[in-house]
Amino acid sequence: MQAQPTYTRPTSGQLGTAAEILVACQLMIASKGRLSSYVPLVDADGIDVMVHDKVTHHAIGLQIKSWTFQDETRPQTVQFDVGISTWRDDPGLYLLAVAIDGHNAKLESAWLMPSGTVQTVANMGKRKMSLVPNHRPTSKDRYTPYRLHHMAQVADALIAAIEA
């Protein structure tokens, strides 16, 4: 008889998918229903969630990168990696990086930036761009202009981007 596996924490794939669905749901609630979120069947174009604005009937694609805190200790910075081969500069595409408390599934910090901005703030590697922001609310780093603290702020920023 084979022993049952012991589960101590979700895999990185589980955490990433959970964050995408969490963000999609919370955006609908935080926007008071103005935004609808759609998850593509296949993440082939670097879009994890499509966000549709019911007022303007325009949409924005989001690539969502997440960091989920599983322990009480918090590192000073978090790292989000974006594949260079799948990333593109497109006015309809935004990067949303989120730091989530893994115990209560609550957003701790978010960084929303247009696709064209990502390369200007990322550390460029051969195959990926790395963003390493400080998630603390009082930090002042190159990611500070893009940092948001609540999902309502993310929803408002997306609505402003859609209306622009």
Coordinates of C-alpha atoms in Angstrom, one line a residue:
M1 CA 0.0 0.0 0.0
Q2 CA 1.4 3.4 -1.0
A3 CA 1.6 6.1 1.6
Q4 CA -0.6 9.2 1.2
P5 CA 1.4 12.3 0.2
T6 CA 1.7 15.1 2.7
Y7 CA 0.6 18.5 1.6
T8 CA 2.3 21.4 3.4
R9 CA 1.7 24.2 0.9
P10 CA 0.3 24.8 -2.6
T11 CA 2.6 24.5 -5.6
S12 CA 3.7 27.7 -7.4
G13 CA 1.3 26.7 -10.3
Q14 CA -1.6 26.5 -7.9
L15 CA -0.7 29.8 -6.3
G16 CA -0.4 31.6 -9.6
T17 CA -3.7 30.3 -10.9
A18 CA -5.4 31.1 -7.6
A19 CA -4.1 34.7 -7.8
E20 CA -5.4 35.1 -11.3
I21 CA -8.9 34.0 -10.3
L22 CA -8.8 36.0 -7.1
V23 CA -7.8 39.2 -9.0
A24 CA -10.5 38.6 -11.6
C25 CA -13.2 38.1 -9.0
Q26 CA -12.1 41.0 -6.7
L27 CA -11.9 43.4 -9.7
M28 CA -15.6 42.8 -10.4
I29 CA -16.6 43.4 -6.8
A30 CA -14.2 46.4 -6.3
S31 CA -15.6 48.1 -9.4
K32 CA -19.1 47.7 -8.1
G33 CA -19.9 45.5 -11.1
R34 CA -18.6 48.0 -13.8
L35 CA -15.7 45.7 -14.8
S36 CA -16.2 42.1 -15.9
S37 CA -13.3 39.7 -15.9
Y38 CA -12.8 36.9 -18.4
V39 CA -10.1 34.2 -18.1
P40 CA -8.9 32.9 -21.5
L41 CA -9.1 29.1 -21.9
V42 CA -5.4 29.1 -22.9
D43 CA -2.7 31.6 -21.8
A44 CA -1.0 31.6 -25.2
D45 CA -0.8 35.4 -25.7
G46 CA 0.5 36.5 -22.3
I47 CA -3.0 37.5 -21.2
D48 CA -4.2 35.9 -18.0
V49 CA -7.4 38.0 -17.6
M50 CA -9.4 40.2 -19.9
V51 CA -11.1 43.1 -18.2
H52 CA -14.2 44.5 -19.9
D53 CA -15.7 47.9 -19.0
K54 CA -19.5 47.8 -19.2
V55 CA -19.6 51.6 -19.6
T56 CA -17.2 52.1 -22.5
H57 CA -17.4 48.6 -23.9
H58 CA -13.6 48.6 -24.1
A59 CA -11.3 45.9 -22.7
I60 CA -7.7 45.6 -21.3
G61 CA -5.7 42.5 -21.2
L62 CA -3.8 41.8 -17.9
Q63 CA -0.8 39.6 -17.4
I64 CA -0.9 38.8 -13.8
K65 CA 2.2 38.0 -11.8
S66 CA 1.9 37.1 -8.2
W67 CA 3.8 36.5 -5.0
T68 CA 1.9 34.8 -2.2
F69 CA 3.2 35.1 1.4
Q70 CA 2.9 31.7 3.0
D71 CA 4.7 32.5 6.2
E72 CA 4.4 35.3 8.8
T73 CA 7.8 36.6 7.9
R74 CA 7.9 39.0 4.9
P75 CA 11.0 39.6 2.8
Q76 CA 11.7 43.3 2.1
T77 CA 11.2 42.8 -1.7
V78 CA 9.3 40.4 -3.9
Q79 CA 10.2 39.3 -7.4
F80 CA 8.1 39.0 -10.5
D81 CA 9.5 37.5 -13.7
V82 CA 8.1 38.3 -17.1
G83 CA 9.2 36.2 -20.1
I84 CA 10.8 38.4 -22.8
S85 CA 9.6 36.1 -25.6
T86 CA 5.9 36.4 -24.6
W87 CA 5.9 40.1 -23.7
R88 CA 4.9 42.8 -26.1
D89 CA 4.4 46.5 -26.0
D90 CA 0.7 46.9 -26.6
P91 CA -1.6 49.8 -25.5
G92 CA -4.2 47.2 -24.6
L93 CA -2.0 45.2 -22.3
Y94 CA -1.0 45.8 -18.7
L95 CA 1.1 44.0 -16.2
L96 CA -0.5 43.6 -12.8
A97 CA 1.8 42.2 -10.2
V98 CA 0.2 41.4 -6.9
A99 CA 1.5 40.4 -3.4
I100 CA -1.1 38.4 -1.6
D101 CA -1.4 37.2 2.0
G102 CA -1.6 33.5 1.7
H103 CA -3.5 33.0 5.0
N104 CA -6.5 35.2 4.2
A105 CA -6.2 35.7 0.4
K106 CA -6.0 39.4 0.8
L107 CA -4.2 41.8 -1.5
E108 CA -1.2 43.4 0.3
S109 CA 0.2 45.4 -2.6
A110 CA -0.2 45.6 -6.3
W111 CA 1.7 47.2 -9.1
L112 CA -0.1 48.1 -12.3
M113 CA 1.8 49.3 -15.3
P114 CA 1.3 49.7 -19.1
S115 CA 3.2 47.1 -21.1
G116 CA 5.5 49.8 -22.6
T117 CA 6.7 50.8 -19.1
V118 CA 7.7 47.3 -17.9
Q119 CA 11.0 47.3 -19.8
T120 CA 12.0 50.7 -18.3
V121 CA 11.7 49.5 -14.7
A122 CA 12.6 45.9 -15.0
N123 CA 16.0 44.3 -14.6
M124 CA 16.7 42.8 -18.1
G125 CA 18.0 39.3 -18.5
K126 CA 18.5 37.1 -21.5
R127 CA 15.1 35.4 -21.3
K128 CA 13.2 37.4 -18.7
M129 CA 12.6 40.7 -17.2
S130 CA 12.6 40.8 -13.4
L131 CA 10.7 43.3 -11.3
V132 CA 11.8 43.5 -7.6
P133 CA 9.7 46.0 -5.8
N134 CA 9.6 46.6 -2.1
H135 CA 6.0 45.8 -1.0
R136 CA 6.0 47.9 2.1
P137 CA 3.6 50.9 1.9
T138 CA 6.2 53.4 2.9
S139 CA 9.0 52.2 0.6
K140 CA 10.3 54.6 -2.1
D141 CA 11.7 52.7 -5.1
R142 CA 11.3 52.9 -8.9
Y143 CA 8.1 50.9 -8.6
T144 CA 6.4 53.3 -6.2
P145 CA 4.5 55.2 -8.9
Y146 CA 2.8 52.0 -9.9
R147 CA 2.0 50.6 -6.5
L148 CA -1.6 50.4 -5.3
H149 CA -2.8 49.2 -1.9
H150 CA -6.4 48.1 -2.4
M151 CA -8.3 46.3 -5.2
A152 CA -10.6 49.3 -5.5
Q153 CA -7.5 51.4 -6.4
V154 CA -6.6 48.8 -9.1
A155 CA -10.2 48.9 -10.4
D156 CA -10.1 52.7 -10.5
A157 CA -6.7 52.7 -12.3
L158 CA -8.0 50.2 -14.9
I159 CA -11.1 52.3 -15.5
A160 CA -9.0 55.4 -15.9
A161 CA -6.7 53.5 -18.4
I162 CA -9.7 52.3 -20.4
E163 CA -11.3 55.8 -20.5
A164 CA -8.0 57.4 -21.6

